[in-house]
Rosetta silent file (secondary structure, phi, psi, omega in degrees, C-alpha in Angstrom):
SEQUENCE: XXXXXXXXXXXXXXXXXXXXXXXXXXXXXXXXXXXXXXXXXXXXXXXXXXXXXXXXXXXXXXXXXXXXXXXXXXXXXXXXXXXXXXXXXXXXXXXXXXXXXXXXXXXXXXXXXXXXXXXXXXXXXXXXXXXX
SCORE:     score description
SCORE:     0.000 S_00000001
   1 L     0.000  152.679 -160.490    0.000    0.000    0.000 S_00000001
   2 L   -98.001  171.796 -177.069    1.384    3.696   -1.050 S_00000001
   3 L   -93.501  157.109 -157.566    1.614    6.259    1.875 S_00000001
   4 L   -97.760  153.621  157.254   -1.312    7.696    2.927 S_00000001
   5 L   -99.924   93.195  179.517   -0.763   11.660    3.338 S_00000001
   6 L  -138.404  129.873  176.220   -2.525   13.021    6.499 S_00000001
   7 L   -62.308  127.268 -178.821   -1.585   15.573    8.661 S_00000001
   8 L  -101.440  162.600 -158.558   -1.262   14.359   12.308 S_00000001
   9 L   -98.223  167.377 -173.735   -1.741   16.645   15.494 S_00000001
  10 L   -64.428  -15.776 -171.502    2.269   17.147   17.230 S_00000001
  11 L   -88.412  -11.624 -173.270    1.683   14.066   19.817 S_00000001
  12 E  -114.547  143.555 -140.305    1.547   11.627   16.761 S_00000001
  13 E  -145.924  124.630  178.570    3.970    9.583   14.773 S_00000001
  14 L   -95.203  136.191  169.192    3.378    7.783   11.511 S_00000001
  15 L   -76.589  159.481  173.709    5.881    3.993   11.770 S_00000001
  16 L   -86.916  160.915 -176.853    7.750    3.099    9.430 S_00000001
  17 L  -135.552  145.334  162.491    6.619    0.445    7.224 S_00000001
  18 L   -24.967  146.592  178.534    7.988   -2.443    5.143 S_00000001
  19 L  -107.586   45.775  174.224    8.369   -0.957    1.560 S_00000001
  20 L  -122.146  127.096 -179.737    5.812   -3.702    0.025 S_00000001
  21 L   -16.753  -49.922  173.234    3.265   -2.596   -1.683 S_00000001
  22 L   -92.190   13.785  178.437    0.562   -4.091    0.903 S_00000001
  23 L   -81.813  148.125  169.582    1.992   -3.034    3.941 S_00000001
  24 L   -77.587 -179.013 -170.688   -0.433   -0.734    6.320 S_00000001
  25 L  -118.260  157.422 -167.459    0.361    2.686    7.356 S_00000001
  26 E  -111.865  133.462  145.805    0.705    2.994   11.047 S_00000001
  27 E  -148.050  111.194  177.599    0.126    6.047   13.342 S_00000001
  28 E  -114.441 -174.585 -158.437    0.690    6.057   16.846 S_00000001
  29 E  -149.720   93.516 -162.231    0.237    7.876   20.120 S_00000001
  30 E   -95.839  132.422  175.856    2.678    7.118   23.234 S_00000001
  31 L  -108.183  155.558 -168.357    0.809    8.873   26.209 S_00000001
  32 L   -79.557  -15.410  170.721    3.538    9.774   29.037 S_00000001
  33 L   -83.200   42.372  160.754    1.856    6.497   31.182 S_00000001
  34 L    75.297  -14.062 -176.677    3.447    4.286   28.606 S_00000001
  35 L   -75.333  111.125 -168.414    0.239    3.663   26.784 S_00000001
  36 E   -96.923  142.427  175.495    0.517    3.503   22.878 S_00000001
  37 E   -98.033  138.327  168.880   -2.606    3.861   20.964 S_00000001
  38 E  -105.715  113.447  155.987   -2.076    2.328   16.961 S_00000001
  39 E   -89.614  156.384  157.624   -4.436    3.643   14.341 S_00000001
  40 E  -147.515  153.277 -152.207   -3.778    1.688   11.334 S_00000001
  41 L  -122.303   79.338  153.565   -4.982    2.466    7.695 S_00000001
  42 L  -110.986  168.764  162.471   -4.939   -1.400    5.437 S_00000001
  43 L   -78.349  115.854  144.467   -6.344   -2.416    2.305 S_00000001
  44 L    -0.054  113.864  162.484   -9.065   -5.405    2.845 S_00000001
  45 L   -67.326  -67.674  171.427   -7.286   -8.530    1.585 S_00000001
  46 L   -38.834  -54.304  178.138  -11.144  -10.140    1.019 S_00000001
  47 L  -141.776  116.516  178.711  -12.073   -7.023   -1.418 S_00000001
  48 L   -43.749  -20.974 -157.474   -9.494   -4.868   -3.083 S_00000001
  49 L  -116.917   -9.745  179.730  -11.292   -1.869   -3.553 S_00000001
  50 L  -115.842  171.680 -169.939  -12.031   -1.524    0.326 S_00000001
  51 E  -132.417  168.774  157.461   -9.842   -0.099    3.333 S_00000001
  52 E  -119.949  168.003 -178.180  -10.169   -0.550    7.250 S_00000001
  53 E  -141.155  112.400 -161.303   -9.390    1.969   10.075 S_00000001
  54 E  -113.154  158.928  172.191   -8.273   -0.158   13.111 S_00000001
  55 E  -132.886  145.610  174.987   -7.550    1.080   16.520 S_00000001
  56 E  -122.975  139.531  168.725   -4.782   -0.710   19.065 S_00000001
  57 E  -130.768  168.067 -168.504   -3.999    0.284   22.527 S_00000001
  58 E  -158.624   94.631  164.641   -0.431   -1.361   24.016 S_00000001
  59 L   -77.745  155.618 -178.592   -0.559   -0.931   27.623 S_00000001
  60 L   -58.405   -7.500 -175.058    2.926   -1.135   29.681 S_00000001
  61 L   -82.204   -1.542 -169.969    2.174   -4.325   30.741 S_00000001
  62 L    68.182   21.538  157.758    1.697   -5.387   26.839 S_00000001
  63 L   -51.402  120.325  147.630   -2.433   -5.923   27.126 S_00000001
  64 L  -131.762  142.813 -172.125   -3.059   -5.203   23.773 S_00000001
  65 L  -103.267  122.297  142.208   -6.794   -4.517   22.513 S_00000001
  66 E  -118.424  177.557 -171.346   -7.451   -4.258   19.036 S_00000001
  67 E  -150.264  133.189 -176.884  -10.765   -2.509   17.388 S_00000001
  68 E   -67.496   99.386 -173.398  -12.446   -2.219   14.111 S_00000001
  69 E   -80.473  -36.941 -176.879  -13.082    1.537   13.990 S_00000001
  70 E  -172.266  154.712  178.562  -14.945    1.246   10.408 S_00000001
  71 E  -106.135  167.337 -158.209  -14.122    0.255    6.446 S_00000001
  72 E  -141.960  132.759 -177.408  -13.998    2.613    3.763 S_00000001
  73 L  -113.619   48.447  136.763  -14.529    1.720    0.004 S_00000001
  74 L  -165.265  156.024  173.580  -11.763    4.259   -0.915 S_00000001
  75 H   -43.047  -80.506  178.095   -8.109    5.768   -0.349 S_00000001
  76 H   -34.561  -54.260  146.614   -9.580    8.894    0.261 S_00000001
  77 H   -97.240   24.040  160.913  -11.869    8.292    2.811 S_00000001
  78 H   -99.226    9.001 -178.496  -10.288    6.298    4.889 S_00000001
  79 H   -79.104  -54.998  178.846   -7.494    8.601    4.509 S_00000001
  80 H   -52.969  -59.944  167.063   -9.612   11.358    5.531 S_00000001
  81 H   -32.011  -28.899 -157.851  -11.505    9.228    8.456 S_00000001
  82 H  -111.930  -47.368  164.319   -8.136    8.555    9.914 S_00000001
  83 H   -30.477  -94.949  170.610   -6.947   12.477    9.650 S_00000001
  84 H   -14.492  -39.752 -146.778  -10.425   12.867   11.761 S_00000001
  85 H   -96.338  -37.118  177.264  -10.303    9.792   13.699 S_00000001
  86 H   -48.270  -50.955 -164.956   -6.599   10.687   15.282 S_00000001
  87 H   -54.067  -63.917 -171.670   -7.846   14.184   16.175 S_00000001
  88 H   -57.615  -18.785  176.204  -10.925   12.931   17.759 S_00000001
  89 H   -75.628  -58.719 -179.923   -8.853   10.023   19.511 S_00000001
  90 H   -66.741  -29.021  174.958   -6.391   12.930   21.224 S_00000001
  91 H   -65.226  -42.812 -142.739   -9.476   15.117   22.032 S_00000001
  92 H  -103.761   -9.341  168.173  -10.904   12.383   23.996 S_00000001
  93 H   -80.630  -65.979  164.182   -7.637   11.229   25.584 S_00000001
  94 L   -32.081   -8.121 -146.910   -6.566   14.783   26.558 S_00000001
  95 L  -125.540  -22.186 -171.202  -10.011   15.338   27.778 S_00000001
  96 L    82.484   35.567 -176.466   -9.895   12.500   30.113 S_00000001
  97 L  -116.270   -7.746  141.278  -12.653   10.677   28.797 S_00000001
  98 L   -97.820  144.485  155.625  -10.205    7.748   27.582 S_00000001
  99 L   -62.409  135.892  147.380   -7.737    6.565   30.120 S_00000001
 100 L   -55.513  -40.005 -162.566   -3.731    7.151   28.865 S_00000001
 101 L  -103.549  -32.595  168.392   -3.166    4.838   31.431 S_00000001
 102 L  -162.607   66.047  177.085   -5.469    1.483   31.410 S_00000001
 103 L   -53.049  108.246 -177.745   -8.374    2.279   28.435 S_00000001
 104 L   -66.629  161.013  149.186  -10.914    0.146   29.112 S_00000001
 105 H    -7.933  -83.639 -146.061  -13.023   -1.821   26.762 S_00000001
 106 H   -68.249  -57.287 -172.410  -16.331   -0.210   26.962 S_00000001
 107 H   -49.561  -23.205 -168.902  -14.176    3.321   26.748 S_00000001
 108 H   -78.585  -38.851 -176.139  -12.699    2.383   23.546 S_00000001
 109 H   -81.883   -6.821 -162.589  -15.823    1.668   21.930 S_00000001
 110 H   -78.133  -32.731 -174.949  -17.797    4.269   23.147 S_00000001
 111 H   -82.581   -2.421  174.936  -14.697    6.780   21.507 S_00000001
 112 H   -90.710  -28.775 -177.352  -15.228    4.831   18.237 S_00000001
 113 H   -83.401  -46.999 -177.066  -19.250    4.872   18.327 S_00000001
 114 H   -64.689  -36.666  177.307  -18.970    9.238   19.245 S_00000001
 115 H   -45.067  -61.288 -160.280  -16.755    8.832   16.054 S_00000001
 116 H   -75.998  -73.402 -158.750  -18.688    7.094   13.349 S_00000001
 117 H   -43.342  -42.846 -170.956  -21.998    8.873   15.166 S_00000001
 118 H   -79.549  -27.548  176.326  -19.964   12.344   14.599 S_00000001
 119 H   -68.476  -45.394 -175.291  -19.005   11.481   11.233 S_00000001
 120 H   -62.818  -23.887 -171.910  -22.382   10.552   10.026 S_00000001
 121 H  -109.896   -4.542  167.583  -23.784   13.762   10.956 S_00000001
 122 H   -83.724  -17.489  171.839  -20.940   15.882    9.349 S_00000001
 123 H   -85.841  -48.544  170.939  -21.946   13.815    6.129 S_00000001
 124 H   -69.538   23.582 -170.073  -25.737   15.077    6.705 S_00000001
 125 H  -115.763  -47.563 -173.861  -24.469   18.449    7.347 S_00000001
 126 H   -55.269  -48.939 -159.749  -22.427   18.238    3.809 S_00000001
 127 H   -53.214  -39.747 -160.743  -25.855   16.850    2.009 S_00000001
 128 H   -74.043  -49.313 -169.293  -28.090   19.581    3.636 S_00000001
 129 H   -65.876  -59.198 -177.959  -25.504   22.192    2.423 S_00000001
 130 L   -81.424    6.679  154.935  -25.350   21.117   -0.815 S_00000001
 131 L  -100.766   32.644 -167.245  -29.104   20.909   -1.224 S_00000001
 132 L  -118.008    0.000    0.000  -29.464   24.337   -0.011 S_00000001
């Protein structure tokens, strides 16, 4: 897979990746308690034409959670989604409404559910506009 371009907020660091074609792109988020949060942006092996946007957390103890945040049936939006999804990931860490320190379960999905629920209504906000 080609590199995705997306601007990341100053706390976040795109990995490096194998230089094969299908490798995902990586962006993480080291919180000072040790915790890293992974987004990661691959192409669908099962259909070619689609992308996923995954979330990871890597606690110090090496618990690691991962989570589907949603697929995308192009480079562009999941490109975009994951510009969005980082931002909205650091607002909600910074905000204290994920733990940095031991993100629970429930917490993860609940910041993945205000996502796609915020996203959905920024797409009926575009529609509205352009039928106006």
């Amino acid at each position: 897979m080609t590199r995705f371009d997306i601007d990341l907020p100053d706390a976040w660091r795109r990995q490096p990746t194998a230089d094969r074609r299908d490798s995902p792109t990586k962006l993480s988020y080291r919180a000072s308690t040790g915790t890293t949060f992974i987004v990661t942006i691959s192409a669908d092996a099962s259909d070619g034409d689609a992308y996923s946007l995954r979330l990871s957390t890597e606690t110090p103890t090496n618990v690691r959670h991962d989570y589907l945040v949603d697929k995308y049936d192009s480079r562009r939006a999941v490109a975009s989604a994951a510009e969005s999804f980082v931002v909205h990931l650091t607002r909600q860490i910074e905000g204290d409404e994920l733990s940095a320190s031991d993100p629970s379960t429930d917490a993860v999905q609940r910041t993945i559910k205000s996502f796609r629920d915020e996203s959905v209504l920024q797409s009926l906000r575009r529609t509205v506009d352009e039928l106006l």
